[in-house]
Amino acid sequence: QAHLVESGGGLVQAGGSLRLSCAASGLTLSTYDMGWFRQAPEKGREFVAAIRWTGGPTILAESVKGRFTISRDNAKNTVYLQMNSLKPEDTAVYYCGATQNWADVRALRYRYWGQGTQVTVSS
């Protein structure tokens, strides 16, 4: 059974940093394009970042560009989202997703996604 499990969320002051992890079980992430998206109560789902496991460039949403970095570690079957200079508007549940179609990552059409991890940024 394929599962994605996000971790690393928590409470942080504005300007602080968090590193989220997305660990895969039952599938090999090196064969998937991976994305991060988030959802806040009044904002709906929002694309955050994506990485093409086969070697393409990464994509970052304009709202996080220059602050967030997406990366991977194939040996650990894990994708990361390094979040720096966090702002209160970054508060949301963060999810990772896996797809075999790069064109779908920004549209949030994923074959698999996890349960999410809560990120709360205080002002």
Short mmCIF file of N, CA and C in Angstrom, two decimals:
data_model
loop_
_atom_site.label_atom_id
_atom_site.label_comp_id
_atom_site.label_asym_id
_atom_site.label_seq_id
_atom_site.Cartn_x
_atom_site.Cartn_y
_atom_site.Cartn_z
N GLN A 1 0.85 -1.19 0.00
CA GLN A 1 0.00 0.00 0.00
C GLN A 1 0.88 1.25 0.00
N ALA A 2 0.62 2.17 -0.89
CA ALA A 2 1.42 3.37 -1.01
C ALA A 2 0.95 4.43 -0.01
N HIS A 3 1.91 5.03 0.66
CA HIS A 3 1.62 6.08 1.62
C HIS A 3 2.67 7.18 1.54
N LEU A 4 2.23 8.41 1.72
CA LEU A 4 3.10 9.55 1.90
C LEU A 4 2.82 10.12 3.27
N VAL A 5 3.87 10.37 4.04
CA VAL A 5 3.71 10.87 5.40
C VAL A 5 4.53 12.14 5.55
N GLU A 6 3.84 13.25 5.82
CA GLU A 6 4.49 14.53 6.05
C GLU A 6 4.82 14.68 7.53
N SER A 7 5.92 15.33 7.81
CA SER A 7 6.31 15.62 9.19
C SER A 7 7.15 16.89 9.22
N GLY A 8 7.39 17.39 10.41
CA GLY A 8 8.25 18.55 10.59
C GLY A 8 7.53 19.84 10.86
N GLY A 9 6.21 19.83 10.81
CA GLY A 9 5.46 21.04 11.10
C GLY A 9 5.52 21.38 12.57
N GLY A 10 5.00 22.55 12.89
CA GLY A 10 4.98 22.99 14.27
C GLY A 10 4.69 24.47 14.36
N LEU A 11 4.94 25.01 15.52
CA LEU A 11 4.73 26.43 15.80
C LEU A 11 6.06 27.15 15.75
N VAL A 12 6.09 28.25 15.02
CA VAL A 12 7.32 29.01 14.87
C VAL A 12 6.99 30.49 14.81
N GLN A 13 7.91 31.31 15.29
CA GLN A 13 7.74 32.76 15.21
C GLN A 13 8.00 33.25 13.80
N ALA A 14 7.35 34.36 13.44
CA ALA A 14 7.62 34.96 12.15
C ALA A 14 9.11 35.22 11.98
N GLY A 15 9.61 34.92 10.79
CA GLY A 15 11.03 35.03 10.52
C GLY A 15 11.81 33.76 10.78
N GLY A 16 11.18 32.79 11.41
CA GLY A 16 11.85 31.54 11.71
C GLY A 16 11.82 30.57 10.55
N SER A 17 12.31 29.36 10.81
CA SER A 17 12.45 28.35 9.78
C SER A 17 11.91 27.01 10.24
N LEU A 18 11.44 26.23 9.29
CA LEU A 18 11.05 24.85 9.50
C LEU A 18 11.47 24.04 8.29
N ARG A 19 11.73 22.76 8.51
CA ARG A 19 12.03 21.84 7.42
C ARG A 19 11.02 20.71 7.45
N LEU A 20 10.19 20.65 6.43
CA LEU A 20 9.20 19.60 6.31
C LEU A 20 9.78 18.42 5.55
N SER A 21 9.35 17.23 5.93
CA SER A 21 9.76 16.01 5.26
C SER A 21 8.54 15.26 4.75
N CYS A 22 8.70 14.60 3.63
CA CYS A 22 7.67 13.76 3.05
C CYS A 22 8.29 12.41 2.77
N ALA A 23 7.96 11.42 3.58
CA ALA A 23 8.53 10.09 3.46
C ALA A 23 7.55 9.16 2.78
N ALA A 24 8.04 8.38 1.84
CA ALA A 24 7.20 7.48 1.06
C ALA A 24 7.37 6.04 1.51
N SER A 25 6.25 5.33 1.52
CA SER A 25 6.25 3.89 1.74
C SER A 25 5.41 3.25 0.65
N GLY A 26 5.85 2.12 0.14
CA GLY A 26 5.10 1.41 -0.88
C GLY A 26 5.25 1.94 -2.29
N LEU A 27 6.09 2.94 -2.48
CA LEU A 27 6.41 3.47 -3.80
C LEU A 27 7.78 4.09 -3.76
N THR A 28 8.42 4.15 -4.91
CA THR A 28 9.75 4.73 -5.02
C THR A 28 9.61 6.14 -5.56
N LEU A 29 9.95 7.13 -4.76
CA LEU A 29 9.72 8.52 -5.13
C LEU A 29 10.57 8.96 -6.31
N SER A 30 11.67 8.28 -6.56
CA SER A 30 12.52 8.66 -7.68
C SER A 30 11.84 8.47 -9.03
N THR A 31 10.73 7.77 -9.06
CA THR A 31 9.97 7.58 -10.29
C THR A 31 8.80 8.55 -10.41
N TYR A 32 8.67 9.49 -9.47
CA TYR A 32 7.55 10.42 -9.44
C TYR A 32 8.03 11.86 -9.40
N ASP A 33 7.26 12.73 -10.04
CA ASP A 33 7.37 14.16 -9.79
C ASP A 33 6.65 14.44 -8.48
N MET A 34 7.23 15.31 -7.66
CA MET A 34 6.69 15.57 -6.33
C MET A 34 6.35 17.04 -6.15
N GLY A 35 5.31 17.27 -5.40
CA GLY A 35 4.91 18.64 -5.12
C GLY A 35 4.50 18.82 -3.67
N TRP A 36 4.56 20.06 -3.24
CA TRP A 36 4.02 20.48 -1.95
C TRP A 36 2.88 21.45 -2.20
N PHE A 37 1.79 21.29 -1.48
CA PHE A 37 0.71 22.25 -1.50
C PHE A 37 0.21 22.46 -0.09
N ARG A 38 -0.56 23.52 0.12
CA ARG A 38 -1.02 23.84 1.46
C ARG A 38 -2.46 24.32 1.42
N GLN A 39 -3.08 24.27 2.57
CA GLN A 39 -4.45 24.74 2.69
C GLN A 39 -4.66 25.40 4.03
N ALA A 40 -5.09 26.64 3.99
CA ALA A 40 -5.51 27.38 5.16
C ALA A 40 -7.03 27.48 5.16
N PRO A 41 -7.64 27.68 6.32
CA PRO A 41 -9.11 27.63 6.40
C PRO A 41 -9.83 28.55 5.43
N GLU A 42 -9.31 29.75 5.20
CA GLU A 42 -10.01 30.72 4.35
C GLU A 42 -9.35 30.93 3.00
N LYS A 43 -8.41 30.06 2.63
CA LYS A 43 -7.67 30.28 1.39
C LYS A 43 -7.79 29.15 0.38
N GLY A 44 -8.21 27.98 0.79
CA GLY A 44 -8.29 26.85 -0.11
C GLY A 44 -6.91 26.27 -0.41
N ARG A 45 -6.88 25.29 -1.29
CA ARG A 45 -5.62 24.66 -1.65
C ARG A 45 -4.76 25.60 -2.48
N GLU A 46 -3.46 25.61 -2.18
CA GLU A 46 -2.52 26.49 -2.86
C GLU A 46 -1.24 25.74 -3.18
N PHE A 47 -0.83 25.80 -4.42
CA PHE A 47 0.44 25.20 -4.83
C PHE A 47 1.59 25.92 -4.15
N VAL A 48 2.59 25.15 -3.71
CA VAL A 48 3.75 25.72 -3.04
C VAL A 48 5.03 25.48 -3.83
N ALA A 49 5.33 24.22 -4.15
CA ALA A 49 6.59 23.89 -4.79
C ALA A 49 6.50 22.53 -5.44
N ALA A 50 7.37 22.29 -6.42
CA ALA A 50 7.43 20.99 -7.08
C ALA A 50 8.84 20.71 -7.55
N ILE A 51 9.17 19.44 -7.65
CA ILE A 51 10.47 19.00 -8.12
C ILE A 51 10.30 17.80 -9.03
N ARG A 52 11.01 17.84 -10.17
CA ARG A 52 10.94 16.74 -11.10
C ARG A 52 12.07 15.77 -10.80
N TRP A 53 11.71 14.57 -10.41
CA TRP A 53 12.69 13.57 -9.99
C TRP A 53 13.60 13.11 -11.11
N THR A 54 13.16 13.30 -12.34
CA THR A 54 13.98 12.89 -13.48
C THR A 54 14.91 13.98 -13.96
N GLY A 55 15.00 15.10 -13.25
CA GLY A 55 16.03 16.07 -13.54
C GLY A 55 15.60 17.45 -13.98
N GLY A 56 14.32 17.74 -14.05
CA GLY A 56 13.88 19.06 -14.45
C GLY A 56 14.09 20.08 -13.35
N PRO A 57 13.92 21.37 -13.68
CA PRO A 57 14.05 22.41 -12.67
C PRO A 57 12.91 22.36 -11.66
N THR A 58 13.15 22.95 -10.51
CA THR A 58 12.10 23.04 -9.51
C THR A 58 11.19 24.22 -9.81
N ILE A 59 10.01 24.18 -9.25
CA ILE A 59 9.03 25.26 -9.40
C ILE A 59 8.62 25.72 -8.01
N LEU A 60 8.57 27.02 -7.83
CA LEU A 60 8.11 27.60 -6.57
C LEU A 60 7.01 28.60 -6.84
N ALA A 61 6.01 28.60 -5.98
CA ALA A 61 4.97 29.62 -6.08
C ALA A 61 5.58 30.99 -5.81
N GLU A 62 5.02 32.01 -6.45
CA GLU A 62 5.54 33.36 -6.27
C GLU A 62 5.51 33.79 -4.81
N SER A 63 4.53 33.32 -4.06
CA SER A 63 4.39 33.73 -2.68
C SER A 63 5.51 33.20 -1.78
N VAL A 64 6.23 32.17 -2.22
CA VAL A 64 7.28 31.58 -1.40
C VAL A 64 8.65 31.65 -2.05
N LYS A 65 8.73 32.15 -3.27
CA LYS A 65 10.00 32.21 -3.99
C LYS A 65 11.00 33.06 -3.21
N GLY A 66 12.21 32.53 -3.10
CA GLY A 66 13.24 33.21 -2.34
C GLY A 66 13.27 32.85 -0.88
N ARG A 67 12.24 32.16 -0.41
CA ARG A 67 12.17 31.77 0.99
C ARG A 67 12.14 30.26 1.18
N PHE A 68 11.49 29.54 0.27
CA PHE A 68 11.34 28.09 0.39
C PHE A 68 12.21 27.39 -0.65
N THR A 69 12.63 26.18 -0.32
CA THR A 69 13.40 25.35 -1.23
C THR A 69 12.88 23.91 -1.15
N ILE A 70 12.64 23.31 -2.30
CA ILE A 70 12.25 21.91 -2.35
C ILE A 70 13.45 21.09 -2.78
N SER A 71 13.63 19.94 -2.16
CA SER A 71 14.76 19.08 -2.47
C SER A 71 14.37 17.63 -2.26
N ARG A 72 15.26 16.73 -2.61
CA ARG A 72 14.96 15.32 -2.49
C ARG A 72 16.19 14.56 -2.02
N ASP A 73 15.94 13.38 -1.46
CA ASP A 73 16.98 12.44 -1.09
C ASP A 73 16.47 11.07 -1.50
N ASN A 74 16.87 10.62 -2.68
CA ASN A 74 16.35 9.36 -3.19
C ASN A 74 16.74 8.17 -2.32
N ALA A 75 17.93 8.22 -1.73
CA ALA A 75 18.37 7.12 -0.87
C ALA A 75 17.44 6.95 0.32
N LYS A 76 16.86 8.04 0.80
CA LYS A 76 15.94 7.99 1.93
C LYS A 76 14.48 7.98 1.49
N ASN A 77 14.25 8.00 0.18
CA ASN A 77 12.89 7.99 -0.35
C ASN A 77 12.06 9.12 0.26
N THR A 78 12.66 10.31 0.30
CA THR A 78 12.09 11.43 1.02
C THR A 78 12.25 12.72 0.23
N VAL A 79 11.24 13.58 0.31
CA VAL A 79 11.27 14.92 -0.26
C VAL A 79 11.18 15.92 0.88
N TYR A 80 11.86 17.05 0.72
CA TYR A 80 11.91 18.05 1.77
C TYR A 80 11.39 19.39 1.28
N LEU A 81 10.91 20.18 2.22
CA LEU A 81 10.57 21.57 1.95
C LEU A 81 11.21 22.40 3.05
N GLN A 82 12.28 23.10 2.70
CA GLN A 82 12.94 24.00 3.64
C GLN A 82 12.24 25.35 3.57
N MET A 83 11.73 25.81 4.70
CA MET A 83 10.97 27.04 4.77
C MET A 83 11.71 28.03 5.66
N ASN A 84 12.17 29.11 5.07
CA ASN A 84 12.86 30.16 5.80
C ASN A 84 12.04 31.44 5.75
N SER A 85 12.36 32.36 6.64
CA SER A 85 11.69 33.66 6.69
C SER A 85 10.18 33.50 6.70
N LEU A 86 9.70 32.65 7.55
CA LEU A 86 8.28 32.34 7.59
C LEU A 86 7.44 33.54 8.00
N LYS A 87 6.27 33.62 7.40
CA LYS A 87 5.32 34.70 7.65
C LYS A 87 4.02 34.12 8.20
N PRO A 88 3.25 34.92 8.93
CA PRO A 88 1.96 34.42 9.42
C PRO A 88 1.06 33.87 8.31
N GLU A 89 1.12 34.44 7.13
CA GLU A 89 0.30 33.96 6.03
C GLU A 89 0.73 32.60 5.49
N ASP A 90 1.87 32.09 5.95
CA ASP A 90 2.29 30.74 5.61
C ASP A 90 1.58 29.69 6.46
N THR A 91 0.85 30.12 7.47
CA THR A 91 0.14 29.19 8.33
C THR A 91 -0.86 28.38 7.53
N ALA A 92 -0.74 27.06 7.60
CA ALA A 92 -1.60 26.17 6.83
C ALA A 92 -1.22 24.73 7.16
N VAL A 93 -2.04 23.81 6.67
CA VAL A 93 -1.66 22.41 6.65
C VAL A 93 -0.92 22.17 5.34
N TYR A 94 0.27 21.60 5.43
CA TYR A 94 1.11 21.36 4.27
C TYR A 94 1.05 19.88 3.88
N TYR A 95 0.83 19.64 2.60
CA TYR A 95 0.72 18.30 2.05
C TYR A 95 1.77 18.08 0.97
N CYS A 96 2.23 16.86 0.82
CA CYS A 96 3.02 16.49 -0.35
C CYS A 96 2.22 15.55 -1.22
N GLY A 97 2.51 15.59 -2.52
CA GLY A 97 1.82 14.75 -3.48
C GLY A 97 2.77 14.19 -4.51
N ALA A 98 2.40 13.07 -5.09
CA ALA A 98 3.20 12.38 -6.10
C ALA A 98 2.38 12.21 -7.37
N THR A 99 3.01 12.48 -8.50
CA THR A 99 2.36 12.30 -9.79
C THR A 99 3.38 11.81 -10.80
N GLN A 100 2.90 11.16 -11.83
CA GLN A 100 3.76 10.72 -12.92
C GLN A 100 3.63 11.62 -14.14
N ASN A 101 2.97 12.77 -13.97
CA ASN A 101 2.79 13.74 -15.04
C ASN A 101 3.20 15.12 -14.54
N TRP A 102 4.33 15.62 -15.02
CA TRP A 102 4.85 16.90 -14.59
C TRP A 102 3.86 18.03 -14.82
N ALA A 103 3.05 17.92 -15.85
CA ALA A 103 2.08 18.97 -16.17
C ALA A 103 1.00 19.10 -15.10
N ASP A 104 0.86 18.12 -14.24
CA ASP A 104 -0.21 18.13 -13.26
C ASP A 104 0.18 18.73 -11.92
N VAL A 105 1.47 18.99 -11.69
CA VAL A 105 1.89 19.37 -10.35
C VAL A 105 1.31 20.71 -9.91
N ARG A 106 1.29 21.71 -10.77
CA ARG A 106 0.74 23.00 -10.40
C ARG A 106 -0.78 22.98 -10.31
N ALA A 107 -1.39 22.07 -11.04
CA ALA A 107 -2.84 21.91 -10.99
C ALA A 107 -3.28 21.05 -9.82
N LEU A 108 -2.33 20.55 -9.05
CA LEU A 108 -2.61 19.75 -7.86
C LEU A 108 -3.37 18.47 -8.18
N ARG A 109 -3.05 17.90 -9.34
CA ARG A 109 -3.61 16.61 -9.72
C ARG A 109 -2.56 15.55 -9.42
N TYR A 110 -2.65 14.95 -8.24
CA TYR A 110 -1.67 13.99 -7.78
C TYR A 110 -2.28 12.61 -7.64
N ARG A 111 -1.46 11.61 -7.91
CA ARG A 111 -1.90 10.24 -7.74
C ARG A 111 -1.96 9.86 -6.26
N TYR A 112 -1.00 10.36 -5.49
CA TYR A 112 -0.94 10.10 -4.06
C TYR A 112 -0.68 11.40 -3.33
N TRP A 113 -1.19 11.50 -2.10
CA TRP A 113 -0.89 12.60 -1.23
C TRP A 113 -1.03 12.14 0.21
N GLY A 114 -0.42 12.88 1.12
CA GLY A 114 -0.40 12.48 2.51
C GLY A 114 -1.48 13.13 3.34
N GLN A 115 -1.35 12.96 4.65
CA GLN A 115 -2.33 13.49 5.60
C GLN A 115 -2.05 14.94 5.98
N GLY A 116 -0.86 15.42 5.70
CA GLY A 116 -0.52 16.80 5.97
C GLY A 116 0.14 17.00 7.33
N THR A 117 0.83 18.11 7.45
CA THR A 117 1.44 18.51 8.70
C THR A 117 1.16 19.99 8.93
N GLN A 118 0.77 20.33 10.15
CA GLN A 118 0.35 21.70 10.46
C GLN A 118 1.56 22.60 10.67
N VAL A 119 1.55 23.73 10.01
CA VAL A 119 2.54 24.78 10.21
C VAL A 119 1.81 26.02 10.70
N THR A 120 2.22 26.52 11.84
CA THR A 120 1.63 27.72 12.41
C THR A 120 2.72 28.75 12.66
N VAL A 121 2.57 29.92 12.08
CA VAL A 121 3.55 30.99 12.20
C VAL A 121 2.90 32.13 12.96
N SER A 122 3.45 32.47 14.11
CA SER A 122 2.92 33.54 14.93
C SER A 122 3.59 34.86 14.57
N SER A 123 2.84 35.95 14.71
CA SER A 123 3.37 37.26 14.39
C SER A 123 4.14 37.85 15.56
#
